[in-house]
Short mmCIF file of C-alpha atoms (C1' of nucleotides) in Angstrom, two decimals:
data_model
loop_
_atom_site.label_atom_id
_atom_site.label_comp_id
_atom_site.label_asym_id
_atom_site.label_seq_id
_atom_site.Cartn_x
_atom_site.Cartn_y
_atom_site.Cartn_z
CA MET L 64 -15.77 46.89 -47.93
CA SER L 65 -15.04 43.24 -47.32
CA VAL L 66 -17.17 40.19 -48.01
CA ALA L 67 -17.48 39.62 -44.25
CA ILE L 68 -18.90 43.11 -43.78
CA GLU L 69 -21.29 42.80 -46.70
CA ASN L 70 -22.58 39.49 -45.39
CA PHE L 71 -22.96 40.84 -41.88
CA VAL L 72 -24.97 43.81 -43.00
CA LYS L 73 -27.05 41.66 -45.30
CA ALA L 74 -27.80 39.19 -42.50
CA ILE L 75 -29.06 42.00 -40.27
CA TYR L 76 -31.15 43.35 -43.11
CA ASN L 77 -32.76 39.98 -43.79
CA ASN L 78 -33.29 39.18 -40.14
CA ASP L 79 -34.73 42.56 -39.42
CA LYS L 80 -36.89 42.59 -42.51
CA HIS L 81 -38.74 39.41 -41.74
CA ASP L 82 -38.65 39.84 -38.00
CA ILE L 83 -38.15 36.14 -37.37
CA LYS L 84 -36.20 36.74 -34.16
CA ASP L 85 -34.54 39.72 -32.60
CA THR L 86 -31.47 40.95 -34.35
CA LYS L 87 -28.79 40.42 -31.72
CA PRO L 88 -25.20 39.31 -32.37
CA GLY L 89 -25.89 35.70 -31.42
CA ASN L 90 -28.63 35.39 -33.99
CA ILE L 91 -26.61 36.94 -36.76
CA ALA L 92 -23.69 34.74 -35.76
CA LYS L 93 -25.85 31.65 -36.19
CA GLN L 94 -26.98 32.74 -39.64
CA LEU L 95 -23.41 33.40 -40.74
CA GLY L 96 -21.92 30.32 -39.11
CA ILE L 97 -19.54 32.30 -36.89
CA SER L 98 -19.23 32.59 -33.12
CA SER L 99 -21.10 35.14 -31.04
CA PRO L 100 -17.94 36.96 -29.96
CA ALA L 101 -17.00 37.35 -33.61
CA ALA L 102 -20.37 38.92 -34.27
CA THR L 103 -20.07 41.27 -31.30
CA ASP L 104 -16.63 42.34 -32.49
CA MET L 105 -17.91 42.94 -35.99
CA ALA L 106 -20.89 44.89 -34.68
CA LYS L 107 -18.59 47.27 -32.81
CA LYS L 108 -16.41 47.65 -35.85
CA LEU L 109 -19.36 48.43 -38.11
CA ALA L 110 -20.76 50.90 -35.59
CA ALA L 111 -17.47 52.79 -35.88
CA LYS L 112 -18.00 52.84 -39.65
CA ASP L 113 -21.51 54.22 -39.19
CA LEU L 114 -23.12 51.16 -40.75
CA LEU L 115 -25.17 50.25 -37.70
CA HIS L 116 -26.12 51.33 -34.18
CA TYR L 117 -24.64 49.22 -31.43
CA GLU L 118 -25.49 49.29 -27.75
CA LYS L 119 -24.46 46.55 -25.37
CA TYR L 120 -27.04 43.81 -25.08
CA GLN L 121 -29.40 45.61 -27.46
CA ALA L 122 -30.60 44.60 -30.91
CA LEU L 123 -28.46 45.76 -33.84
CA GLN L 124 -29.96 48.36 -36.11
CA LEU L 125 -28.67 49.36 -39.51
CA THR L 126 -28.09 53.03 -40.21
CA GLU L 127 -29.26 54.46 -43.53
CA LYS L 128 -25.75 53.86 -44.84
CA GLY L 129 -25.87 50.25 -43.65
CA LYS L 130 -29.30 49.69 -45.15
CA LYS L 131 -28.07 51.08 -48.45
CA MET L 132 -25.13 48.69 -48.44
CA ALA L 133 -27.38 45.75 -47.61
CA LEU L 134 -29.82 46.64 -50.38
CA ASN L 135 -26.97 46.98 -52.86
CA VAL L 136 -25.80 43.46 -52.06
CA VAL L 137 -29.34 42.09 -52.07
CA ARG L 138 -29.90 43.72 -55.47
CA LYS L 139 -26.83 42.01 -56.91
CA HIS L 140 -27.80 38.69 -55.38
CA ARG L 141 -31.29 38.77 -56.86
CA LEU L 142 -30.10 39.99 -60.25
CA TRP L 143 -27.60 37.12 -60.43
CA GLU L 144 -30.31 34.66 -59.45
CA SER L 145 -32.56 36.05 -62.15
CA LEU L 146 -29.84 35.87 -64.79
CA LEU L 147 -28.59 32.40 -63.91
CA PHE L 148 -32.12 31.06 -63.67
CA LYS L 149 -32.96 32.42 -67.08
CA MET L 150 -29.82 31.24 -68.81
CA PHE L 151 -28.95 27.91 -67.28
CA ASP L 152 -30.64 24.71 -66.27
CA LEU L 153 -29.73 24.91 -62.59
CA SER L 154 -31.82 24.32 -59.48
CA LEU L 155 -33.01 27.25 -57.40
CA HIS L 156 -30.70 26.06 -54.68
CA ASP L 157 -27.64 25.95 -56.92
CA ILE L 158 -28.49 29.36 -58.29
CA HIS L 159 -28.76 30.72 -54.77
CA ARG L 160 -25.37 29.33 -53.86
CA GLU L 161 -23.65 30.80 -56.90
CA ALA L 162 -25.32 34.17 -56.36
CA GLU L 163 -24.18 34.14 -52.74
CA LEU L 164 -20.58 34.33 -54.00
CA LEU L 165 -20.98 36.43 -57.12
CA GLU L 166 -22.93 39.18 -55.32
CA HIS L 167 -19.75 40.40 -53.62
CA GLN L 168 -17.68 40.61 -56.79
CA THR L 169 -20.01 42.56 -59.00
CA SER L 170 -19.53 46.21 -59.88
CA ASP L 171 -22.52 48.53 -59.91
CA LEU L 172 -21.93 48.84 -63.64
CA LEU L 173 -22.24 45.10 -64.25
CA ALA L 174 -25.31 44.91 -62.01
CA GLU L 175 -26.93 47.60 -64.11
CA LYS L 176 -26.05 45.74 -67.32
CA ILE L 177 -27.60 42.56 -65.98
CA SER L 178 -30.73 44.43 -64.92
CA GLU L 179 -30.97 46.06 -68.34
CA TYR L 180 -30.49 42.75 -70.12
CA LEU L 181 -33.32 41.22 -68.10
CA GLY L 182 -35.62 44.19 -68.72
CA HIS L 183 -35.24 45.55 -65.17
CA PRO L 184 -37.16 42.73 -63.47
CA LYS L 185 -39.01 43.55 -60.24
CA PHE L 186 -38.78 40.05 -58.78
CA ASP L 187 -36.23 37.24 -58.71
CA PRO L 188 -37.02 33.54 -59.30
CA HIS L 189 -37.96 33.07 -55.63
CA GLY L 190 -40.40 35.95 -55.89
CA ASP L 191 -38.25 38.29 -53.81
CA PRO L 192 -38.33 41.92 -54.94
CA ILE L 193 -35.21 43.36 -56.58
CA PRO L 194 -34.17 46.78 -55.22
CA ASN L 195 -33.28 49.36 -57.86
CA ALA L 196 -29.85 50.92 -58.20
CA ASP L 197 -30.71 53.48 -55.50
CA GLY L 198 -31.67 50.74 -53.07
CA LYS L 199 -35.39 51.35 -53.35
CA ILE L 200 -37.96 48.56 -53.51
CA THR L 201 -40.83 49.95 -55.54
CA THR L 202 -43.18 47.00 -55.23
CA THR L 203 -45.46 46.66 -52.24
CA ASP L 204 -45.65 43.26 -50.65
CA THR L 205 -49.13 42.01 -49.86
CA SER L 206 -48.23 38.36 -49.50
CA ILE L 207 -48.95 36.21 -46.45
CA THR L 208 -47.52 32.86 -45.36
CA LEU L 209 -49.37 29.67 -46.23
CA ALA L 210 -49.93 29.20 -42.50
CA ASP L 211 -52.12 32.31 -42.56
CA ALA L 212 -53.98 31.36 -45.74
CA GLU L 213 -57.69 30.53 -45.63
CA GLU L 214 -59.36 27.23 -46.40
CA GLY L 215 -61.00 27.05 -49.80
CA LYS L 216 -59.29 30.12 -51.21
CA THR L 217 -56.98 30.14 -54.20
CA TYR L 218 -53.57 31.80 -54.09
CA THR L 219 -50.54 32.58 -56.24
CA ILE L 220 -47.11 31.71 -54.86
CA ALA L 221 -45.34 34.98 -54.14
CA ARG L 222 -42.08 33.88 -52.52
CA LEU L 223 -40.12 30.84 -51.35
CA MET L 224 -38.20 32.16 -48.36
CA SER L 225 -35.44 29.63 -47.91
CA ASP L 226 -31.97 28.65 -48.94
CA ASP L 227 -32.32 25.00 -48.03
CA LYS L 228 -31.63 22.48 -50.76
CA GLU L 229 -34.12 19.88 -49.57
CA PHE L 230 -36.88 22.46 -49.51
CA PHE L 231 -36.19 23.47 -53.10
CA ASP L 232 -35.96 19.87 -54.22
CA PHE L 233 -39.32 19.19 -52.62
CA CYS L 234 -40.79 22.28 -54.28
CA ALA L 235 -39.43 21.32 -57.68
CA GLN L 236 -40.95 17.84 -57.38
CA ASN L 237 -44.36 19.19 -56.43
CA GLY L 238 -44.79 22.15 -58.73
CA ILE L 239 -44.33 24.66 -55.93
CA LYS L 240 -42.85 27.51 -57.88
CA TYR L 241 -42.99 31.27 -58.03
CA ARG L 242 -46.26 32.45 -59.68
CA ASN L 243 -47.89 29.02 -59.67
CA THR L 244 -51.43 28.74 -58.35
CA LEU L 245 -52.65 26.64 -55.43
CA THR L 246 -55.83 26.16 -53.42
CA VAL L 247 -55.85 25.64 -49.67
CA SER L 248 -58.00 22.59 -49.21
CA LYS L 249 -57.63 22.28 -45.43
CA GLN L 250 -55.94 23.86 -42.40
CA PHE L 251 -55.17 21.56 -39.47
CA SER L 252 -54.54 22.11 -35.74
CA GLY L 253 -54.04 25.85 -35.45
CA ASN L 254 -52.72 26.08 -38.99
CA LYS L 255 -49.54 24.20 -38.21
CA MET L 256 -50.34 21.92 -41.13
CA THR L 257 -51.85 22.98 -44.42
CA GLN L 258 -53.26 20.80 -47.18
CA ILE L 259 -53.03 22.31 -50.64
CA ALA L 260 -54.12 21.37 -54.13
CA ILE L 261 -51.52 22.34 -56.72
CA GLY L 262 -51.66 21.16 -60.30
CA SER L 263 -52.77 17.56 -60.11
CA ASN L 264 -51.24 17.04 -56.65
CA THR L 265 -52.61 17.29 -53.17
CA ILE L 266 -49.94 17.83 -50.52
CA VAL L 267 -49.90 18.30 -46.78
CA LEU L 268 -47.25 20.76 -45.62
CA ASN L 269 -46.01 21.08 -42.06
CA GLU L 270 -45.10 24.23 -40.16
CA ASN L 271 -41.54 24.36 -41.50
CA PHE L 272 -42.89 24.84 -44.97
CA THR L 273 -46.10 26.81 -44.40
CA LYS L 274 -44.06 29.57 -42.77
CA ILE L 275 -41.65 30.08 -45.64
CA ILE L 276 -44.05 29.82 -48.56
CA TYR L 277 -45.60 33.23 -49.17
CA VAL L 278 -48.76 33.59 -51.25
CA ASP L 279 -51.00 36.32 -52.65
CA GLU L 280 -54.74 35.93 -52.76
CA ASN L 281 -56.11 35.58 -56.27
CA MET T 205 -8.03 27.71 -51.81
CA SER T 206 -8.04 31.45 -51.33
CA VAL T 207 -8.21 34.23 -53.90
CA ALA T 208 -4.62 35.21 -53.00
CA ILE T 209 -3.42 31.70 -53.77
CA GLU T 210 -5.36 31.45 -57.02
CA ASN T 211 -3.98 34.78 -58.18
CA PHE T 212 -0.44 33.83 -57.23
CA VAL T 213 -0.56 30.57 -59.12
CA LYS T 214 -2.19 32.26 -62.09
CA ALA T 215 0.48 34.97 -62.16
CA ILE T 216 3.22 32.34 -62.28
CA TYR T 217 1.40 30.50 -65.02
CA ASN T 218 1.02 33.62 -67.14
CA ASN T 219 4.57 34.79 -66.53
CA ASP T 220 5.99 31.41 -67.25
CA LYS T 221 3.82 30.86 -70.28
CA HIS T 222 4.91 33.94 -72.13
CA ASP T 223 8.41 33.97 -70.79
CA ILE T 224 8.57 37.74 -70.50
CA LYS T 225 10.96 37.65 -67.56
CA ASP T 226 12.11 35.04 -65.13
CA THR T 227 9.51 33.88 -62.69
CA LYS T 228 11.01 34.95 -59.38
CA PRO T 229 9.10 36.25 -56.36
CA GLY T 230 9.94 39.89 -57.12
CA ASN T 231 8.41 39.66 -60.57
CA ILE T 232 5.26 37.97 -59.41
CA ALA T 233 5.01 40.52 -56.61
CA LYS T 234 5.10 43.34 -59.14
CA GLN T 235 2.36 41.76 -61.21
CA LEU T 236 0.16 41.27 -58.18
CA GLY T 237 0.91 44.63 -56.63
CA ILE T 238 2.33 43.17 -53.42
CA SER T 239 5.79 43.36 -51.82
CA SER T 240 8.61 40.94 -52.59
CA PRO T 241 8.67 39.53 -49.05
CA ALA T 242 4.97 38.78 -49.32
CA ALA T 243 5.63 36.87 -52.53
CA THR T 244 8.51 34.92 -50.97
CA ASP T 245 6.31 33.98 -48.02
CA MET T 246 3.52 32.88 -50.31
CA ALA T 247 5.93 30.86 -52.44
CA LYS T 248 7.08 28.91 -49.38
CA LYS T 249 3.51 28.35 -48.29
CA LEU T 250 2.50 27.07 -51.71
CA ALA T 251 5.53 24.80 -51.90
CA ALA T 252 4.28 23.18 -48.69
CA LYS T 253 0.94 22.63 -50.43
CA ASP T 254 2.67 21.03 -53.39
CA LEU T 255 1.52 23.74 -55.78
CA LEU T 256 5.01 24.83 -56.79
CA HIS T 257 8.70 24.10 -56.39
CA TYR T 258 10.60 26.62 -54.35
CA GLU T 259 14.34 26.94 -53.90
CA LYS T 260 15.99 30.00 -52.48
CA TYR T 261 16.93 32.53 -55.16
CA GLN T 262 15.65 30.27 -57.91
CA ALA T 263 12.75 30.76 -60.31
CA LEU T 264 9.38 29.44 -59.15
CA GLN T 265 7.95 26.47 -60.98
CA LEU T 266 4.42 25.19 -60.79
CA THR T 267 3.87 21.53 -60.04
CA GLU T 268 1.28 19.64 -62.06
CA LYS T 269 -1.19 20.35 -59.28
CA GLY T 270 -0.33 24.04 -59.43
CA LYS T 271 -0.64 24.16 -63.18
CA LYS T 272 -4.03 22.49 -62.97
CA MET T 273 -5.22 25.09 -60.50
CA ALA T 274 -3.91 27.92 -62.68
CA LEU T 275 -5.62 26.52 -65.75
CA ASN T 276 -8.87 26.12 -63.87
CA VAL T 277 -8.80 29.79 -62.90
CA VAL T 278 -7.73 30.84 -66.41
CA ARG T 279 -10.59 28.79 -67.84
CA LYS T 280 -13.12 30.57 -65.63
CA HIS T 281 -11.63 33.95 -66.43
CA ARG T 282 -11.84 33.40 -70.16
CA LEU T 283 -15.32 31.91 -70.01
CA TRP T 284 -16.56 34.93 -68.06
CA GLU T 285 -14.93 37.25 -70.57
CA SER T 286 -16.60 35.39 -73.39
CA LEU T 287 -20.00 35.48 -71.73
CA LEU T 288 -19.89 39.13 -70.66
CA PHE T 289 -18.59 40.18 -74.05
CA LYS T 290 -21.41 38.38 -75.81
CA MET T 291 -24.17 39.60 -73.54
CA PHE T 292 -23.29 43.15 -72.61
CA ASP T 293 -22.04 46.28 -74.25
CA LEU T 294 -18.87 46.59 -72.18
CA SER T 295 -15.30 47.37 -73.19
CA LEU T 296 -12.72 44.61 -73.31
CA HIS T 297 -11.02 46.29 -70.40
CA ASP T 298 -14.17 46.40 -68.26
CA ILE T 299 -14.88 42.80 -69.12
CA HIS T 300 -11.38 41.84 -68.07
CA ARG T 301 -11.79 43.61 -64.75
CA GLU T 302 -15.10 41.94 -63.95
CA ALA T 303 -13.76 38.52 -64.96
CA GLU T 304 -10.74 39.06 -62.71
CA LEU T 305 -13.11 39.04 -59.73
CA LEU T 306 -15.75 36.57 -60.86
CA GLU T 307 -13.19 33.89 -61.78
CA HIS T 308 -12.56 33.13 -58.11
CA GLN T 309 -16.20 32.73 -57.16
CA THR T 310 -17.34 30.35 -59.84
CA SER T 311 -18.02 26.68 -59.26
CA ASP T 312 -16.85 24.13 -61.80
CA LEU T 313 -20.51 23.43 -62.44
CA LEU T 314 -21.30 27.02 -63.35
CA ALA T 315 -18.18 27.24 -65.52
CA GLU T 316 -19.39 24.19 -67.41
CA LYS T 317 -22.85 25.71 -67.85
CA ILE T 318 -21.32 28.90 -69.24
CA SER T 319 -19.13 26.92 -71.61
CA GLU T 320 -22.12 24.89 -72.77
CA TYR T 321 -24.23 28.01 -73.28
CA LEU T 322 -21.52 29.51 -75.47
CA GLY T 323 -21.07 26.31 -77.46
CA HIS T 324 -17.76 25.42 -75.81
CA PRO T 325 -15.76 28.24 -77.39
CA LYS T 326 -12.05 27.65 -77.96
CA PHE T 327 -11.03 31.31 -77.68
CA ASP T 328 -12.06 34.30 -75.60
CA PRO T 329 -12.66 37.83 -76.96
CA HIS T 330 -8.94 38.63 -76.70
CA GLY T 331 -8.13 35.56 -78.74
CA ASP T 332 -6.70 33.66 -75.78
CA PRO T 333 -7.43 29.93 -75.80
CA ILE T 334 -9.90 28.58 -73.23
CA PRO T 335 -8.69 25.44 -71.41
CA ASN T 336 -11.25 22.64 -71.13
CA ALA T 337 -12.60 21.34 -67.83
CA ASP T 338 -9.56 19.05 -67.48
CA GLY T 339 -7.17 21.98 -67.90
CA LYS T 340 -6.13 21.04 -71.42
CA ILE T 341 -5.66 23.55 -74.20
CA THR T 342 -6.50 21.70 -77.40
CA THR T 343 -5.68 24.47 -79.85
CA THR T 344 -2.17 24.97 -81.10
CA ASP T 345 -0.92 28.49 -81.17
CA THR T 346 0.86 29.54 -84.37
CA SER T 347 0.59 33.26 -83.79
CA ILE T 348 3.52 35.69 -83.76
CA THR T 349 3.81 39.24 -82.45
CA LEU T 350 3.35 42.14 -84.83
CA ALA T 351 7.02 42.97 -84.23
CA ASP T 352 7.90 39.70 -85.94
CA ALA T 353 5.45 40.14 -88.82
CA GLU T 354 6.71 40.70 -92.35
CA GLU T 355 6.27 43.75 -94.53
CA GLY T 356 3.61 43.41 -97.19
CA LYS T 357 1.95 40.36 -95.71
CA THR T 358 -1.64 40.19 -94.46
CA TYR T 359 -2.51 38.81 -91.02
CA THR T 360 -5.45 38.06 -88.78
CA ILE T 361 -5.35 39.35 -85.23
CA ALA T 362 -4.99 36.35 -82.94
CA ARG T 363 -4.60 37.88 -79.49
CA LEU T 364 -4.41 41.17 -77.62
CA MET T 365 -2.11 40.36 -74.71
CA SER T 366 -2.80 43.15 -72.25
CA ASP T 367 -5.00 44.28 -69.45
CA ASP T 368 -4.30 47.95 -69.90
CA LYS T 369 -7.31 50.20 -70.41
CA GLU T 370 -5.54 52.71 -72.66
CA PHE T 371 -4.39 49.93 -74.94
CA PHE T 372 -7.92 48.59 -75.32
CA ASP T 373 -9.33 52.07 -75.88
CA PHE T 374 -6.76 52.62 -78.60
CA CYS T 375 -7.60 49.26 -80.17
CA ALA T 376 -11.33 49.96 -80.07
CA GLN T 377 -10.80 53.30 -81.81
CA ASN T 378 -8.71 51.78 -84.55
CA GLY T 379 -10.50 48.57 -85.35
CA ILE T 380 -7.81 46.43 -83.73
CA LYS T 381 -9.93 43.53 -82.63
CA TYR T 382 -9.71 39.75 -82.39
CA ARG T 383 -10.10 38.14 -85.87
CA ASN T 384 -9.86 41.41 -87.78
CA THR T 385 -7.46 41.57 -90.74
CA LEU T 386 -4.48 43.85 -91.18
CA THR T 387 -1.60 44.31 -93.58
CA VAL T 388 1.91 45.21 -92.47
CA SER T 389 2.81 48.13 -94.69
CA LYS T 390 6.21 48.89 -93.16
CA GLN T 391 8.62 47.80 -90.41
CA PHE T 392 10.97 50.46 -88.99
CA SER T 393 14.28 50.39 -87.14
CA GLY T 394 14.71 46.77 -86.16
CA ASN T 395 10.94 46.24 -86.05
CA LYS T 396 10.51 48.46 -83.03
CA MET T 397 7.86 50.33 -84.98
CA THR T 398 5.32 48.78 -87.32
CA GLN T 399 3.01 50.52 -89.77
CA ILE T 400 -0.19 48.64 -90.48
CA ALA T 401 -3.20 49.09 -92.74
CA ILE T 402 -6.39 48.05 -91.02
CA GLY T 403 -9.82 48.81 -92.42
CA SER T 404 -9.59 52.32 -93.81
CA ASN T 405 -6.87 53.32 -91.32
CA THR T 406 -3.11 53.36 -91.51
CA ILE T 407 -1.46 53.35 -88.10
CA VAL T 408 2.09 53.33 -86.79
CA LEU T 409 2.51 51.23 -83.65
CA ASN T 410 5.46 51.42 -81.30
CA GLU T 411 7.24 48.59 -79.53
CA ASN T 412 4.85 48.59 -76.55
CA PHE T 413 2.05 47.62 -78.85
CA THR T 414 3.78 45.46 -81.48
CA LYS T 415 4.87 43.07 -78.75
CA ILE T 416 1.42 42.44 -77.32
CA ILE T 417 -0.57 42.18 -80.54
CA TYR T 418 -0.37 38.61 -81.80
CA VAL T 419 -1.27 37.74 -85.39
CA ASP T 420 -1.63 34.71 -87.64
CA GLU T 421 -0.55 34.78 -91.24
CA ASN T 422 -3.45 34.64 -93.71
"C1'" DA B 136 37.73 40.09 -60.43
"C1'" DT B 137 36.18 43.24 -57.37
"C1'" DT B 138 32.96 46.60 -56.50
"C1'" DA B 139 28.47 48.39 -57.06
"C1'" DA B 140 23.71 47.70 -57.91
"C1'" DT B 141 19.91 44.91 -57.62
"C1'" DT B 142 17.16 41.21 -55.74
"C1'" DT B 143 15.85 38.04 -52.48
"C1'" DT B 144 15.30 36.71 -48.00
"C1'" DT B 145 14.84 37.20 -42.99
"C1'" DA B 146 12.80 39.50 -39.20
"C1'" DA B 147 9.44 41.98 -36.85
"C1'" DG B 148 4.99 43.85 -36.89
"C1'" DC B 149 0.16 45.04 -38.48
"C1'" DT B 150 -4.95 44.23 -39.70
"C1'" DT B 151 -8.88 41.39 -40.52
"C1'" DA B 152 -11.67 37.89 -39.22
"C1'" DC B 153 -12.04 34.51 -36.87
"C1'" DT B 154 -11.56 31.00 -32.36
"C1'" DT B 155 -12.32 29.25 -27.25
"C1'" DA B 156 -12.79 30.13 -22.29
"C1'" DA B 157 -14.40 32.80 -18.74
"C1'" DA B 158 -17.01 36.74 -16.85
"C1'" DT B 159 -21.10 39.38 -16.87
"C1'" DA B 160 -25.59 40.65 -18.02
"C1'" DT B 161 -30.27 39.43 -19.33
"C1'" DT B 162 -34.28 36.32 -19.56
"C1'" DT B 163 -36.95 32.71 -18.24
"C1'" DT B 164 -39.16 29.85 -15.05
"C1'" DA B 165 -40.56 27.95 -10.97
"C1'" DT M 298 -38.49 37.38 -6.91
"C1'" DA M 299 -34.74 34.47 -6.73
"C1'" DA M 300 -32.53 30.80 -8.86
"C1'" DA M 301 -31.52 28.66 -13.15
"C1'" DA M 302 -30.84 28.94 -17.91
"C1'" DT M 303 -29.41 31.50 -21.74
"C1'" DA M 304 -27.11 35.12 -24.25
"C1'" DT M 305 -23.71 38.61 -24.62
"C1'" DT M 306 -19.44 40.48 -23.79
"C1'" DT M 307 -14.54 40.56 -22.48
"C1'" DA M 308 -10.11 38.58 -22.87
"C1'" DA M 309 -6.59 36.13 -24.95
"C1'" DG M 310 -4.99 33.87 -28.91
"C1'" DT M 311 -4.61 32.20 -33.98
"C1'" DA M 312 -3.99 32.19 -39.19
"C1'" DA M 313 -3.83 34.58 -43.52
"C1'" DG M 314 -1.96 38.03 -46.06
"C1'" DC M 315 0.01 41.82 -46.00
"C1'" DT M 316 3.75 45.76 -44.61
"C1'" DT M 317 8.67 48.05 -43.85
"C1'" DA M 318 13.59 47.75 -42.53
"C1'" DA M 319 17.67 45.41 -42.57
"C1'" DA M 320 20.69 41.37 -43.80
"C1'" DA M 321 22.33 38.22 -47.27
"C1'" DA M 322 22.83 36.55 -51.78
"C1'" DT M 323 22.94 37.16 -56.64
"C1'" DT M 324 23.78 39.75 -60.82
"C1'" DA M 325 25.79 43.47 -63.41
"C1'" DA M 326 29.39 46.71 -64.36
"C1'" DT M 327 33.82 48.69 -64.45
#
DNA sequence: ATTAATTTTTAAGCTTACTTAAATATTTTA
DNA sequence: TAAAATATTTAAGTAAGCTTAAAAATTAAT
């Protein structure tokens, strides 16, 4: 299967998973940086391969086969991120970018070797869970976004859901990092802004950030 | 530049380097597993990009730009081989296969990080020299093939010039490994067969093997 | 030195993964 | 609920990287 197909299936999986918007060709196209017609074409092609269900004007839905493919790619991505993060002094954003390419050129054998080497980690450096070789995610996710966090409570950062460089740079500068602890000092105006205390810093985060930082209550 | 282009340029570089046959489209095509017309087409295309010189019916020759590209890919290949070999229990053949894919999806930055991590190694696990970031090979190669080795003398294995699984399996079984020591006990019939003593084994190698095992005199 | 064998090139055509423009369907909003 | 806005699909076309078949040139052999 081609890189284009793997990326398409992965995009549906990610979109679907986090339910940000409905999973129609146009949305997937935007995520992949291709045109809508290209996405519609691809959707039809993948339906013929039994990777997804396609009906005109309806949301795309992965079949079991499609989900398995997506999880296999996601596994490789997160294993690469884990390995590169451990070995090299590279930013989370750089690591993400490298993993985005390597994930498609990695045999199941190599993925297993990487997993073994790392002691079969359950989470990657962003806090995202790593599926096992069978495509199963064995950890249950109880995290919520910072926007939904409560004033006064203390949380552990569970995930940084982004691939934007500026976001990661900001996080790095402010100690916002997987497994770090923070306290919500104040929620403003319908929780569109959140003030947190983290380490020795106090920061106010806007909606863009409070919706992609996931936390677990301590 | 695409994977197809990188592989084409690399194939010319390798062919040219070791001078096995003349570097015409048909030869390159065979190495890449594509048809001769495809190779001719590609050659014309790459000539237009100033990566090689093309003249009808003549051997292909890389330009400086082409050579630089080839060396950059070769560098990444050999760095990956070095890293995978060090980290994982994988055969030389498996490592070669993985590196063949990863080499095209590796930024210069990541290559540099790998090189740094390994202490800027000068040779990969096959004994092939690793070009530096500028595409320079700083080590001089004094090795000869086993076919050219002399009876009674002792040598160190310098390179295993192959990507054939059976060859590597045979080597692994018989202690034929980069930097190991062997003694040429006998040369037969115009050096088409060579008997060597290596470790506790005595082995007779035929022409196929004596021409791809490179050694340095001790 | 011709002829035969081999290689290279030309030509035509295919698949994948895109594009833009226009038509059609769906959603939103007034 | 009808018009306006938006999204999806159809249609036509492109570039990359291949293919096979046939023509042309080179190389090898008698």
